[in-house]
Coordinates of C-alpha atoms in Angstrom, one line a residue:
Chain A
M1 CA -89.4 41.2 -198.6
N2 CA -92.3 39.9 -196.6
K3 CA -95.2 42.3 -197.0
F4 CA -97.1 43.6 -194.0
E5 CA -100.3 45.3 -194.4
N6 CA -101.5 48.0 -192.0
T7 CA -105.1 46.8 -191.4
G8 CA -106.0 50.2 -189.8
S9 CA -104.0 52.2 -187.4
K10 CA -104.9 51.8 -183.7
D11 CA -103.4 52.6 -180.3
T12 CA -101.8 49.7 -178.5
R13 CA -103.5 50.8 -175.3
S14 CA -106.8 49.9 -176.9
G15 CA -105.3 46.4 -177.5
F16 CA -104.7 46.2 -173.8
G17 CA -108.3 47.3 -173.0
S18 CA -109.6 44.8 -175.4
G19 CA -107.4 41.9 -174.1
L20 CA -108.4 42.9 -170.5
L21 CA -112.1 42.8 -171.5
E22 CA -111.8 39.4 -172.9
L23 CA -109.9 38.2 -169.7
G24 CA -112.8 39.6 -167.6
R25 CA -115.1 37.2 -169.5
S26 CA -112.8 34.2 -169.5
N27 CA -110.9 34.3 -166.2
P28 CA -112.8 35.0 -162.9
N29 CA -109.6 35.5 -161.0
V30 CA -108.5 38.5 -163.1
V31 CA -109.0 41.8 -161.3
A32 CA -108.0 45.2 -162.4
L33 CA -106.8 48.4 -160.5
C34 CA -106.5 51.9 -161.9
A35 CA -105.1 55.1 -160.5
D36 CA -107.5 57.7 -162.0
L37 CA -106.8 57.0 -165.6
T38 CA -109.5 54.5 -166.5
G39 CA -110.3 56.1 -169.8
S40 CA -106.7 56.7 -170.8
L41 CA -105.9 53.1 -170.2
K42 CA -109.0 51.8 -172.0
M43 CA -110.0 49.9 -168.8
D44 CA -113.6 51.2 -168.8
G45 CA -115.0 48.1 -170.7
F46 CA -113.6 45.8 -168.0
M47 CA -114.8 48.2 -165.3
R48 CA -118.4 48.2 -166.6
E49 CA -118.6 44.5 -167.0
N50 CA -116.9 43.6 -163.7
P51 CA -117.5 46.3 -161.2
E52 CA -116.9 44.0 -158.3
R53 CA -113.5 43.1 -159.7
F54 CA -112.4 46.6 -160.6
F55 CA -110.7 48.9 -158.0
Q56 CA -110.4 52.6 -158.6
V57 CA -107.6 53.6 -156.2
G58 CA -107.4 57.3 -157.0
V59 CA -104.2 59.2 -157.6
A60 CA -102.3 56.9 -155.3
E61 CA -100.0 54.6 -157.3
A62 CA -97.9 53.3 -154.4
N63 CA -101.1 52.1 -152.6
M64 CA -102.3 50.6 -155.9
I65 CA -99.1 48.4 -156.2
G66 CA -99.4 47.3 -152.6
I67 CA -103.1 46.4 -152.9
A68 CA -102.3 44.5 -156.1
A69 CA -99.6 42.5 -154.2
G70 CA -102.1 41.7 -151.5
L71 CA -104.8 40.7 -153.9
T72 CA -102.6 37.8 -155.2
I73 CA -102.9 36.3 -151.8
G74 CA -106.1 34.4 -152.3
G75 CA -105.5 33.7 -156.0
K76 CA -106.4 36.9 -157.8
I77 CA -104.4 38.0 -160.9
P78 CA -104.3 41.8 -160.6
Y79 CA -103.7 44.1 -163.6
T80 CA -102.7 47.5 -162.5
G81 CA -103.0 50.5 -164.9
T82 CA -101.5 53.9 -165.1
F83 CA -99.0 55.7 -167.3
A84 CA -95.5 54.1 -167.7
N85 CA -93.9 56.8 -165.7
F86 CA -96.3 56.4 -162.7
S87 CA -96.1 52.6 -163.1
T88 CA -92.4 52.3 -162.6
G89 CA -90.2 55.2 -161.4
R90 CA -92.9 56.5 -159.0
V91 CA -93.4 53.1 -157.4
Y92 CA -90.1 51.4 -157.9
D93 CA -89.6 50.4 -154.2
Q94 CA -93.2 49.2 -153.9
I95 CA -92.7 47.1 -157.0
R96 CA -89.3 45.9 -155.8
Q97 CA -90.3 44.7 -152.3
S98 CA -94.0 43.9 -152.4
V99 CA -94.1 42.5 -156.0
A100 CA -90.7 41.4 -157.4
Y101 CA -88.9 40.3 -154.2
S102 CA -92.1 38.8 -152.8
N103 CA -92.7 37.1 -156.3
K104 CA -96.3 38.2 -156.5
N105 CA -98.4 37.5 -159.6
V106 CA -99.0 41.1 -160.4
K107 CA -99.3 42.4 -164.0
I108 CA -98.1 46.1 -164.2
C109 CA -99.7 47.5 -167.2
A110 CA -98.2 50.7 -168.4
S111 CA -99.6 52.9 -171.1
H112 CA -98.2 56.2 -172.6
S113 CA -94.7 54.8 -172.5
G114 CA -91.9 56.6 -174.3
I115 CA -92.1 60.0 -175.9
T116 CA -95.2 59.3 -178.1
L117 CA -97.4 60.3 -175.1
G118 CA -96.7 63.6 -176.8
E119 CA -98.0 67.0 -175.6
D120 CA -97.9 66.5 -171.9
G121 CA -94.1 66.5 -172.0
A122 CA -91.3 65.1 -170.1
T123 CA -93.0 65.0 -166.7
H124 CA -95.4 62.3 -168.1
Q125 CA -93.2 60.6 -170.6
I126 CA -90.6 58.0 -169.6
L127 CA -87.7 56.7 -171.5
E128 CA -86.1 54.8 -168.5
D129 CA -88.8 52.2 -167.7
I130 CA -87.5 49.3 -169.6
G131 CA -84.2 49.6 -167.7
L132 CA -85.8 50.0 -164.4
M133 CA -88.0 47.0 -164.8
K134 CA -85.5 44.7 -166.4
M135 CA -83.1 45.1 -163.6
L136 CA -85.6 43.6 -161.1
P137 CA -84.9 39.9 -160.6
G138 CA -87.8 37.8 -161.9
M139 CA -89.6 40.6 -163.7
V140 CA -90.8 39.8 -167.2
V141 CA -90.7 42.8 -169.5
I142 CA -92.9 43.0 -172.6
N143 CA -93.2 45.8 -175.2
P144 CA -95.5 44.8 -178.0
C145 CA -95.5 46.5 -181.4
D146 CA -99.2 47.0 -182.3
Y147 CA -102.8 46.6 -181.3
N148 CA -103.1 42.9 -182.1
Q149 CA -99.9 42.0 -180.4
T150 CA -100.7 44.1 -177.3
K151 CA -104.1 42.3 -177.0
A152 CA -102.5 38.9 -177.3
A153 CA -99.8 39.7 -174.8
T154 CA -102.4 41.0 -172.3
I155 CA -104.1 37.6 -172.4
A156 CA -101.0 35.6 -172.5
I157 CA -99.5 37.1 -169.3
S158 CA -102.5 35.9 -167.3
K159 CA -101.1 32.4 -167.8
H160 CA -97.6 33.2 -166.6
Y161 CA -97.2 33.1 -162.9
G162 CA -95.1 36.0 -161.6
P163 CA -94.6 39.7 -162.0
V164 CA -94.8 41.2 -165.5
Y165 CA -94.3 44.6 -166.8
L166 CA -96.4 45.2 -169.9
R167 CA -95.5 48.4 -171.8
F168 CA -97.7 50.0 -174.5
G169 CA -98.6 53.4 -175.8
R170 CA -101.0 56.2 -176.6
P171 CA -100.7 57.0 -180.3
S172 CA -102.4 55.3 -183.2
V173 CA -99.9 53.1 -185.0
P174 CA -100.1 50.6 -187.8
N175 CA -101.8 47.4 -186.8
F176 CA -100.2 44.7 -188.9
T177 CA -99.5 41.5 -186.9
D178 CA -101.7 38.5 -187.4
P179 CA -104.5 38.7 -184.9
N180 CA -104.6 34.9 -184.5
L181 CA -100.8 34.6 -183.7
K182 CA -100.2 33.0 -180.3
F183 CA -98.3 35.3 -178.1
E184 CA -95.3 33.4 -176.6
I185 CA -93.4 35.2 -173.8
G186 CA -89.7 35.2 -174.5
K187 CA -90.0 34.2 -178.2
G188 CA -88.7 36.7 -180.7
I189 CA -90.4 36.8 -184.1
I190 CA -88.5 37.0 -187.4
L191 CA -90.6 39.3 -189.6
N192 CA -88.3 39.4 -192.5
Q193 CA -85.3 37.3 -193.5
G194 CA -82.1 39.0 -194.6
T195 CA -78.4 38.4 -194.9
D196 CA -76.7 41.8 -194.6
V197 CA -77.8 43.3 -191.2
T198 CA -80.2 42.4 -188.4
I199 CA -82.6 45.0 -187.1
I200 CA -83.8 44.1 -183.7
A201 CA -86.8 46.3 -182.8
T202 CA -89.4 46.5 -180.0
G203 CA -92.7 48.4 -179.6
H204 CA -93.6 51.2 -181.9
L205 CA -90.2 50.9 -183.8
V206 CA -91.0 47.5 -185.3
W207 CA -93.1 49.1 -188.1
D208 CA -90.4 51.6 -188.9
A209 CA -87.9 48.7 -188.9
L210 CA -90.0 46.9 -191.6
N211 CA -90.2 50.1 -193.6
A212 CA -86.5 50.6 -193.3
A213 CA -85.9 47.1 -194.5
E214 CA -88.1 47.6 -197.6
Y215 CA -86.2 50.7 -198.5
L216 CA -82.9 49.1 -198.0
E217 CA -83.9 46.2 -200.2
E218 CA -84.5 48.5 -203.0
K219 CA -80.8 49.5 -202.6
G220 CA -79.7 45.9 -202.6
I221 CA -79.3 45.6 -198.9
Y222 CA -81.1 42.7 -197.2
A223 CA -82.1 43.3 -193.7
E224 CA -83.4 40.7 -191.2
V225 CA -86.1 42.2 -189.0
I226 CA -86.7 40.7 -185.6
N227 CA -89.6 41.7 -183.4
I228 CA -88.4 41.4 -179.8
H229 CA -91.6 41.9 -177.9
T230 CA -90.2 40.3 -174.8
I231 CA -87.1 42.2 -173.5
K232 CA -86.8 39.9 -170.6
P233 CA -86.4 37.0 -170.7
I234 CA -84.9 37.8 -174.1
D235 CA -84.7 35.3 -177.0
E236 CA -80.9 35.0 -177.2
K237 CA -81.1 32.2 -179.6
I238 CA -83.0 34.0 -182.4
I239 CA -80.7 37.1 -182.0
L240 CA -77.5 35.1 -182.1
N241 CA -78.6 32.9 -185.1
S242 CA -79.4 36.0 -187.0
I243 CA -76.2 37.9 -186.2
K244 CA -74.0 34.9 -187.0
K245 CA -75.5 35.2 -190.5
T246 CA -75.6 39.0 -191.0
K247 CA -72.6 40.0 -188.7
A248 CA -74.1 43.4 -187.9
V249 CA -77.0 44.6 -185.8
V250 CA -79.1 47.7 -185.3
S251 CA -81.3 47.9 -182.2
A252 CA -84.3 50.1 -182.3
E253 CA -86.5 51.2 -179.4
E254 CA -88.5 54.1 -178.0
H255 CA -86.3 54.3 -174.9
N256 CA -83.0 55.6 -173.6
F257 CA -80.0 53.6 -174.9
H258 CA -79.0 53.4 -171.3
G259 CA -80.8 50.4 -169.9
G260 CA -82.8 49.6 -173.0
L261 CA -83.2 46.7 -175.4
G262 CA -80.0 47.6 -177.2
E263 CA -77.9 47.2 -174.1
T264 CA -79.2 43.7 -173.5
V265 CA -78.4 42.9 -177.1
S266 CA -74.9 44.2 -176.6
R267 CA -74.5 42.0 -173.6
I268 CA -75.5 39.0 -175.6
L269 CA -73.1 39.8 -178.4
S270 CA -70.2 40.5 -176.2
Q271 CA -70.6 37.3 -174.3
N272 CA -71.2 35.1 -177.3
Y273 CA -70.4 36.6 -180.7
P274 CA -69.0 40.1 -180.8
A275 CA -70.3 42.1 -183.8
P276 CA -70.7 45.8 -184.6
Q277 CA -74.0 47.4 -183.3
E278 CA -75.7 50.7 -183.7
F279 CA -78.4 52.1 -181.5
V280 CA -81.7 53.8 -182.5
A281 CA -82.7 55.0 -179.1
T282 CA -82.7 58.3 -177.2
N283 CA -79.4 59.6 -176.1
D284 CA -79.5 60.1 -172.3
T285 CA -82.2 62.8 -172.6
F286 CA -85.7 63.7 -171.3
G287 CA -88.5 64.2 -173.8
E288 CA -90.5 67.3 -174.3
S289 CA -93.9 68.5 -175.6
G290 CA -94.9 67.9 -179.2
K291 CA -96.9 65.8 -181.6
P292 CA -95.8 62.1 -181.4
A293 CA -94.5 62.0 -184.9
E294 CA -92.6 65.3 -184.5
L295 CA -91.0 63.9 -181.3
M296 CA -90.1 60.6 -182.9
N297 CA -88.4 62.5 -185.8
K298 CA -86.6 65.0 -183.5
Y299 CA -85.2 62.3 -181.3
G300 CA -84.2 60.1 -184.3
L301 CA -86.7 57.3 -183.6
N302 CA -87.8 56.6 -187.1
K303 CA -87.3 54.7 -190.4
E304 CA -84.6 57.2 -191.5
S305 CA -82.5 56.6 -188.4
I306 CA -82.8 52.9 -188.8
I307 CA -81.7 53.1 -192.4
D308 CA -78.8 55.4 -191.5
S309 CA -77.8 53.1 -188.8
C310 CA -77.9 50.0 -191.0
E311 CA -75.7 51.6 -193.6
K312 CA -73.3 52.7 -190.8
V313 CA -73.0 49.3 -189.1
I314 CA -72.6 47.5 -192.4
K315 CA -69.5 49.6 -193.1
R316 CA -68.1 48.6 -189.7
K317 CA -68.2 44.9 -190.4
Chain B
M1 CA -100.5 24.0 -117.5
K2 CA -102.9 26.8 -116.8
E3 CA -103.8 29.0 -119.7
E4 CA -102.3 32.2 -118.2
N5 CA -99.2 30.4 -117.3
K6 CA -98.9 29.0 -120.8
L7 CA -99.0 32.5 -122.2
Q8 CA -96.6 34.0 -119.7
N9 CA -94.2 31.1 -120.3
L10 CA -94.4 31.8 -124.0
V11 CA -93.7 35.5 -123.4
F12 CA -90.6 34.7 -121.3
Q13 CA -89.4 32.2 -123.9
T14 CA -90.0 34.5 -126.9
R15 CA -88.1 37.3 -125.2
R16 CA -85.2 34.8 -124.6
D17 CA -85.3 33.9 -128.3
I18 CA -85.3 37.5 -129.5
L19 CA -82.4 38.4 -127.2
R20 CA -80.3 35.3 -128.1
M21 CA -81.0 35.7 -131.8
V22 CA -79.8 39.3 -132.0
N23 CA -76.9 38.7 -129.7
N24 CA -75.7 35.7 -131.9
V25 CA -75.3 37.9 -134.9
N26 CA -74.6 41.2 -133.1
S27 CA -77.4 42.9 -135.2
G28 CA -81.1 43.0 -135.5
H29 CA -83.8 44.9 -133.6
P30 CA -84.6 43.8 -130.1
G31 CA -86.4 47.0 -128.9
G32 CA -89.6 46.8 -131.0
S33 CA -89.5 43.0 -130.9
L34 CA -89.7 42.9 -127.1
G35 CA -92.3 45.7 -127.1
C36 CA -94.6 43.6 -129.3
T37 CA -94.0 40.2 -127.8
E38 CA -97.2 40.1 -125.8
F39 CA -99.2 41.2 -128.9
F40 CA -97.7 38.4 -131.1
I41 CA -98.4 35.8 -128.5
A42 CA -102.0 37.0 -128.0
L43 CA -102.6 37.1 -131.7
Y44 CA -101.1 33.8 -132.7
H45 CA -102.3 31.8 -129.6
E46 CA -105.6 33.3 -128.6
V47 CA -107.1 35.3 -131.5
M48 CA -106.2 34.2 -135.0
E49 CA -107.9 31.2 -136.6
I50 CA -105.1 29.5 -138.5
N51 CA -105.1 26.4 -140.6
E52 CA -102.8 23.6 -139.7
N53 CA -100.7 23.7 -142.8
F54 CA -99.4 27.0 -144.1
S55 CA -100.5 28.1 -147.5
M56 CA -99.7 31.3 -149.2
D57 CA -103.3 32.0 -150.3
G58 CA -104.6 31.6 -146.7
Y59 CA -108.1 30.5 -147.8
N60 CA -110.6 30.3 -144.9
E61 CA -108.1 31.3 -142.3
D62 CA -107.0 34.6 -140.7
V63 CA -103.8 36.0 -142.1
F64 CA -101.3 38.4 -140.6
F65 CA -98.9 40.9 -142.1
L66 CA -96.0 42.6 -140.5
S67 CA -95.4 46.0 -142.0
N68 CA -92.5 47.1 -139.8
G69 CA -90.4 44.1 -140.8
H70 CA -87.4 45.0 -138.7
I71 CA -89.1 43.4 -135.7
S72 CA -88.6 40.1 -137.4
P73 CA -87.1 38.3 -134.3
V74 CA -90.4 38.4 -132.5
F75 CA -92.2 37.3 -135.7
Y76 CA -89.8 34.4 -136.3
S77 CA -89.9 33.2 -132.7
T78 CA -93.7 33.4 -132.7
L79 CA -94.0 31.5 -135.9
A80 CA -91.6 28.8 -134.9
R81 CA -93.1 28.3 -131.5
R82 CA -96.6 28.1 -133.1
G83 CA -95.3 25.3 -135.3
F84 CA -94.8 27.0 -138.6
F85 CA -91.1 25.8 -138.9
P86 CA -88.6 24.1 -136.6
I87 CA -87.6 26.0 -133.5
S88 CA -84.0 25.1 -134.1
E89 CA -84.0 27.2 -137.3
L90 CA -84.1 30.3 -135.0
S91 CA -80.3 29.8 -134.6
T92 CA -79.9 30.7 -138.3
F93 CA -81.3 34.2 -138.0
R94 CA -79.4 36.6 -140.2
L95 CA -76.8 34.0 -141.1
I96 CA -75.8 33.2 -144.7
N97 CA -78.1 30.7 -146.4
S98 CA -80.8 31.2 -143.8
R99 CA -84.6 31.5 -144.5
L100 CA -84.6 33.9 -141.5
Q101 CA -83.4 36.9 -143.3
G102 CA -82.8 40.2 -141.5
H103 CA -86.3 41.3 -142.6
P104 CA -89.0 38.8 -143.5
T105 CA -89.3 37.6 -147.0
T106 CA -91.3 35.1 -149.0
H107 CA -88.2 34.6 -151.1
D108 CA -87.0 31.6 -149.3
N109 CA -90.4 30.0 -148.7
L110 CA -90.4 30.4 -144.9
P111 CA -93.9 29.3 -143.8
G112 CA -95.9 32.0 -142.2
I113 CA -94.5 34.9 -144.3
R114 CA -96.8 36.2 -147.1
I115 CA -95.0 39.4 -148.1
A116 CA -91.5 40.8 -147.8
S117 CA -91.3 43.8 -145.5
G118 CA -88.6 46.0 -144.2
S119 CA -88.8 49.0 -146.5
L120 CA -91.3 50.8 -144.5
G121 CA -94.9 51.9 -145.2
Q122 CA -96.0 49.2 -147.6
G123 CA -97.8 46.7 -145.4
L124 CA -101.1 48.3 -145.0
S125 CA -101.7 48.5 -148.7
V126 CA -100.8 44.8 -149.0
A127 CA -103.1 43.9 -146.2
L128 CA -105.9 45.8 -147.8
G129 CA -105.3 43.9 -151.0
A130 CA -105.6 40.6 -149.1
S131 CA -108.8 41.9 -147.4
L132 CA -110.4 42.6 -150.8
S133 CA -109.2 39.2 -152.1
K134 CA -111.0 37.5 -149.1
K135 CA -114.2 39.5 -149.9
L136 CA -114.1 38.4 -153.5
N137 CA -113.6 34.8 -152.4
N138 CA -116.5 35.1 -149.9
D139 CA -114.0 34.1 -147.2
N140 CA -115.2 35.3 -143.8
K141 CA -111.9 35.2 -142.0
L142 CA -110.0 38.3 -141.2
V143 CA -106.8 40.1 -142.1
Y144 CA -104.5 41.5 -139.3
I145 CA -101.6 43.8 -139.7
L146 CA -99.1 45.4 -137.4
L147 CA -97.6 48.8 -138.2
G148 CA -94.8 50.6 -136.4
D149 CA -95.5 54.2 -135.3
G150 CA -92.4 55.7 -136.9
E151 CA -93.4 54.2 -140.3
L152 CA -96.6 56.2 -140.3
Q153 CA -94.4 59.0 -141.5
E154 CA -94.4 57.2 -144.8
G155 CA -97.1 58.7 -147.1
Q156 CA -98.3 55.4 -148.5
N157 CA -100.0 54.6 -145.2
W158 CA -102.3 57.5 -145.6
E159 CA -103.1 56.6 -149.2
A160 CA -104.1 53.2 -147.8
A161 CA -106.0 54.7 -144.9
M162 CA -108.1 56.8 -147.3
F163 CA -108.8 53.9 -149.6
A164 CA -109.9 51.6 -146.7
S165 CA -112.6 53.7 -145.4
A166 CA -113.7 54.9 -148.8
N167 CA -114.1 51.4 -150.0
K168 CA -115.5 50.1 -146.7
V169 CA -112.9 47.5 -146.1
D170 CA -114.2 46.1 -142.9
N171 CA -112.5 42.7 -142.7
I172 CA -109.2 44.1 -141.5
I173 CA -107.8 44.9 -138.0
A174 CA -104.7 47.1 -138.0
T175 CA -102.7 47.6 -135.0
V176 CA -100.2 50.5 -134.5
D177 CA -97.2 49.7 -132.2
L178 CA -97.2 53.0 -130.4
N179 CA -93.9 53.0 -128.6
G180 CA -93.1 56.6 -129.4
K181 CA -89.6 55.8 -130.5
Q182 CA -87.7 55.4 -133.7
I183 CA -84.0 55.1 -134.7
D184 CA -83.1 58.8 -134.3
G185 CA -85.1 59.4 -131.1
S186 CA -88.6 59.8 -129.9
T187 CA -91.3 60.1 -132.7
D188 CA -92.0 63.6 -131.3
E189 CA -88.4 64.7 -131.8
V190 CA -88.0 63.1 -135.2
L191 CA -91.3 64.0 -136.8
S192 CA -94.3 64.3 -134.6
L193 CA -97.2 62.0 -135.5
G194 CA -99.6 64.6 -134.1
D195 CA -103.0 63.6 -132.9
L196 CA -103.0 60.1 -134.3
K197 CA -106.4 59.2 -133.0
N198 CA -108.0 62.1 -134.7
K199 CA -106.0 61.5 -137.8
F200 CA -107.4 58.0 -138.2
L201 CA -110.9 59.2 -137.1
S202 CA -110.9 61.8 -139.8
F203 CA -109.8 59.1 -142.2
G204 CA -112.9 57.2 -141.3
W205 CA -111.5 54.4 -139.2
E206 CA -113.0 52.7 -136.2
I207 CA -110.5 53.3 -133.4
L208 CA -109.7 51.3 -130.3
E209 CA -107.2 52.6 -127.8
L210 CA -105.1 50.2 -125.7
K211 CA -103.0 52.1 -123.1
E212 CA -101.4 49.0 -121.7
G213 CA -100.1 47.3 -124.8
N214 CA -97.8 45.0 -122.9
N215 CA -100.6 43.5 -120.8
I216 CA -101.5 40.3 -122.6
D217 CA -105.0 40.0 -121.1
L218 CA -105.9 43.5 -122.2
I219 CA -104.4 42.8 -125.7
I220 CA -106.6 39.7 -126.1
K221 CA -109.7 41.7 -124.9
T222 CA -109.0 44.5 -127.2
L223 CA -108.4 42.2 -130.2
K224 CA -111.6 40.5 -129.5
K225 CA -113.4 43.8 -129.2
A226 CA -111.9 44.8 -132.6
K227 CA -113.1 41.6 -134.1
A228 CA -116.7 42.4 -133.0
L229 CA -116.3 45.7 -134.8
T230 CA -115.4 44.2 -138.2
R231 CA -118.1 43.8 -140.9
K232 CA -119.6 47.1 -140.1
E233 CA -118.5 48.9 -143.2
K234 CA -115.5 50.5 -141.5
P235 CA -111.8 49.5 -141.2
V236 CA -110.7 49.0 -137.6
I237 CA -107.5 50.1 -136.0
I238 CA -106.0 49.6 -132.5
L239 CA -103.7 52.3 -131.2
M240 CA -101.6 50.1 -128.8
E241 CA -99.2 51.9 -126.5
T242 CA -96.2 49.7 -125.8
E243 CA -92.8 49.9 -124.0
M244 CA -89.9 49.4 -126.4
G245 CA -87.5 46.8 -124.9
N246 CA -90.2 45.6 -122.5
G247 CA -89.0 42.9 -120.1
V248 CA -85.4 44.0 -120.0
D249 CA -84.8 46.7 -117.5
Y250 CA -81.9 48.4 -119.3
M251 CA -83.7 48.5 -122.6
M252 CA -86.8 50.2 -121.4
G253 CA -87.4 53.9 -121.5
T254 CA -85.0 54.6 -124.3
H255 CA -84.8 54.4 -128.1
K256 CA -81.2 53.1 -127.9
W257 CA -82.1 49.4 -128.3
H258 CA -84.2 49.9 -131.4
G259 CA -81.5 48.3 -133.6
V260 CA -78.6 47.4 -131.4
A261 CA -78.0 43.9 -130.0
P262 CA -76.9 43.3 -126.4
N263 CA -73.3 42.0 -125.9
D264 CA -72.7 38.7 -124.1
E265 CA -72.6 40.3 -120.7
L266 CA -75.8 42.3 -121.2
L267 CA -77.4 39.2 -122.7
L268 CA -76.9 37.3 -119.6
K269 CA -78.3 40.2 -117.5
A270 CA -81.4 40.3 -119.8
L271 CA -81.8 36.5 -119.7
D272 CA -81.7 36.5 -115.9
Q273 CA -84.8 38.7 -116.0
N274 CA -86.6 36.2 -118.2
P275 CA -86.4 32.6 -117.1
E276 CA -86.2 29.7 -119.5
T277 CA -89.7 28.2 -119.6
I278 CA -90.4 25.9 -122.5
G279 CA -86.9 25.4 -123.6
D280 CA -84.4 27.5 -125.5
Y281 CA -83.8 26.7 -129.2

């Protein structure tokens, strides 16, 4: 089992803030917009260093998306920042027409995704955003797993022309990926080699997947763990190569199973190499108030659920 | 050709284009298109400074956005006759595999279009973004945008209106096509816009009122006046009263031709009122 060390838990939104700050120094065309959540999004560093390139739009997300689309005309690379709920569902038509259909180079950066936003409850949480965004033609959907990867992704998407949805979160989570690893859009990463089952995880669930694999190994079950940070375009090759070897798959995500990563994996399997799959995801439900860890446990988004799902799916081979 | 004849000839020809385009596919929006024909010709032939070759970024040239995308026929005709793409392409309007979609889009790389529009209420925000981009680029040219009056019922416009004055976006000239009509009836019947002038005044905009929005000389004069009001730390808006269906007697004074194409018989009647001048497509 590959060992991954938590170098100190951090929130992924701070990875975004740090990446954005670096972009502010390295790319004069990067501009940022925020809808009254500058502190929550960790955009204050960029704002302080680049006041002329930072636009506070107030509580007006639809206008923010439209302004971002317009800023691209003239070569700017706008990064919009608000919570995932207000970055997607609230402004779906603005993104659809002014950004996606118009193929504008807008980076929609969404913090507080999933249920780990915690105490604010279901009005502010969103478990549908991956589905909403992946359905838009041409939209790239990225959900990094820790601080380092979120920072790297934030920088990498500036070099990709076209609309991107970048999803990250609020809670402190283990920071374990190599800070020097180049972020390649659309390239999955095998974190652990295995032969019995493939765990395909995204976002906060990647760390749990590694912990689950470690536990399973002690029981003589060898799980391959793949970090799918890019949900669209998805790395079909890395998924299929793994499943041809293990013949069983568990997908794990902090999202509704409707429209999430797991469904994309199912589509790939059914078209190419049918194999049993179990889903670690929420089951067509809204979230609720609570501490992030409590919520993850209540909704079955944790190491234990991944272990159970692996054992179940192996029996279905 | 005298300048005024040139413009009047373009008006007649553009009306013919609009009518023939919508008749050909028995769909599309002639009413608002005809109501804004003089505005488009004034803007593209007398007011805007446009580079010879179209570029999406529009560096060092004036750029225009159409928020009420359903009046695409007048936009397409104007662009074609201004040399953005072949006039013959107007015959493909709304047909399969055409770049001239029912509502304008950048999706098919049609020169002259910088944003998709049709789903209403989004254009002003986009135009503001382009204005900010010009400021960041130290580009002294202007951003123009046309809005429908009905679409002012969309809340996003008011988010944008608030942002524009708060941020002193003063390199934008917005125009509202005040024809007082929308699909279901008059704007007063559907959802009254109230005192629009005072609404924009209280939102911190510089207002110009144009009562005769189908008088091309007055449109040019008003747009030039608007230009002189830019760069004074306030966004500028023209409230332009127009006649929906202008130039076709049976289309005027009613909302019924908002989104209905004339049949062959009525097309001939309309064309009789608008002589061919510089050649049909």
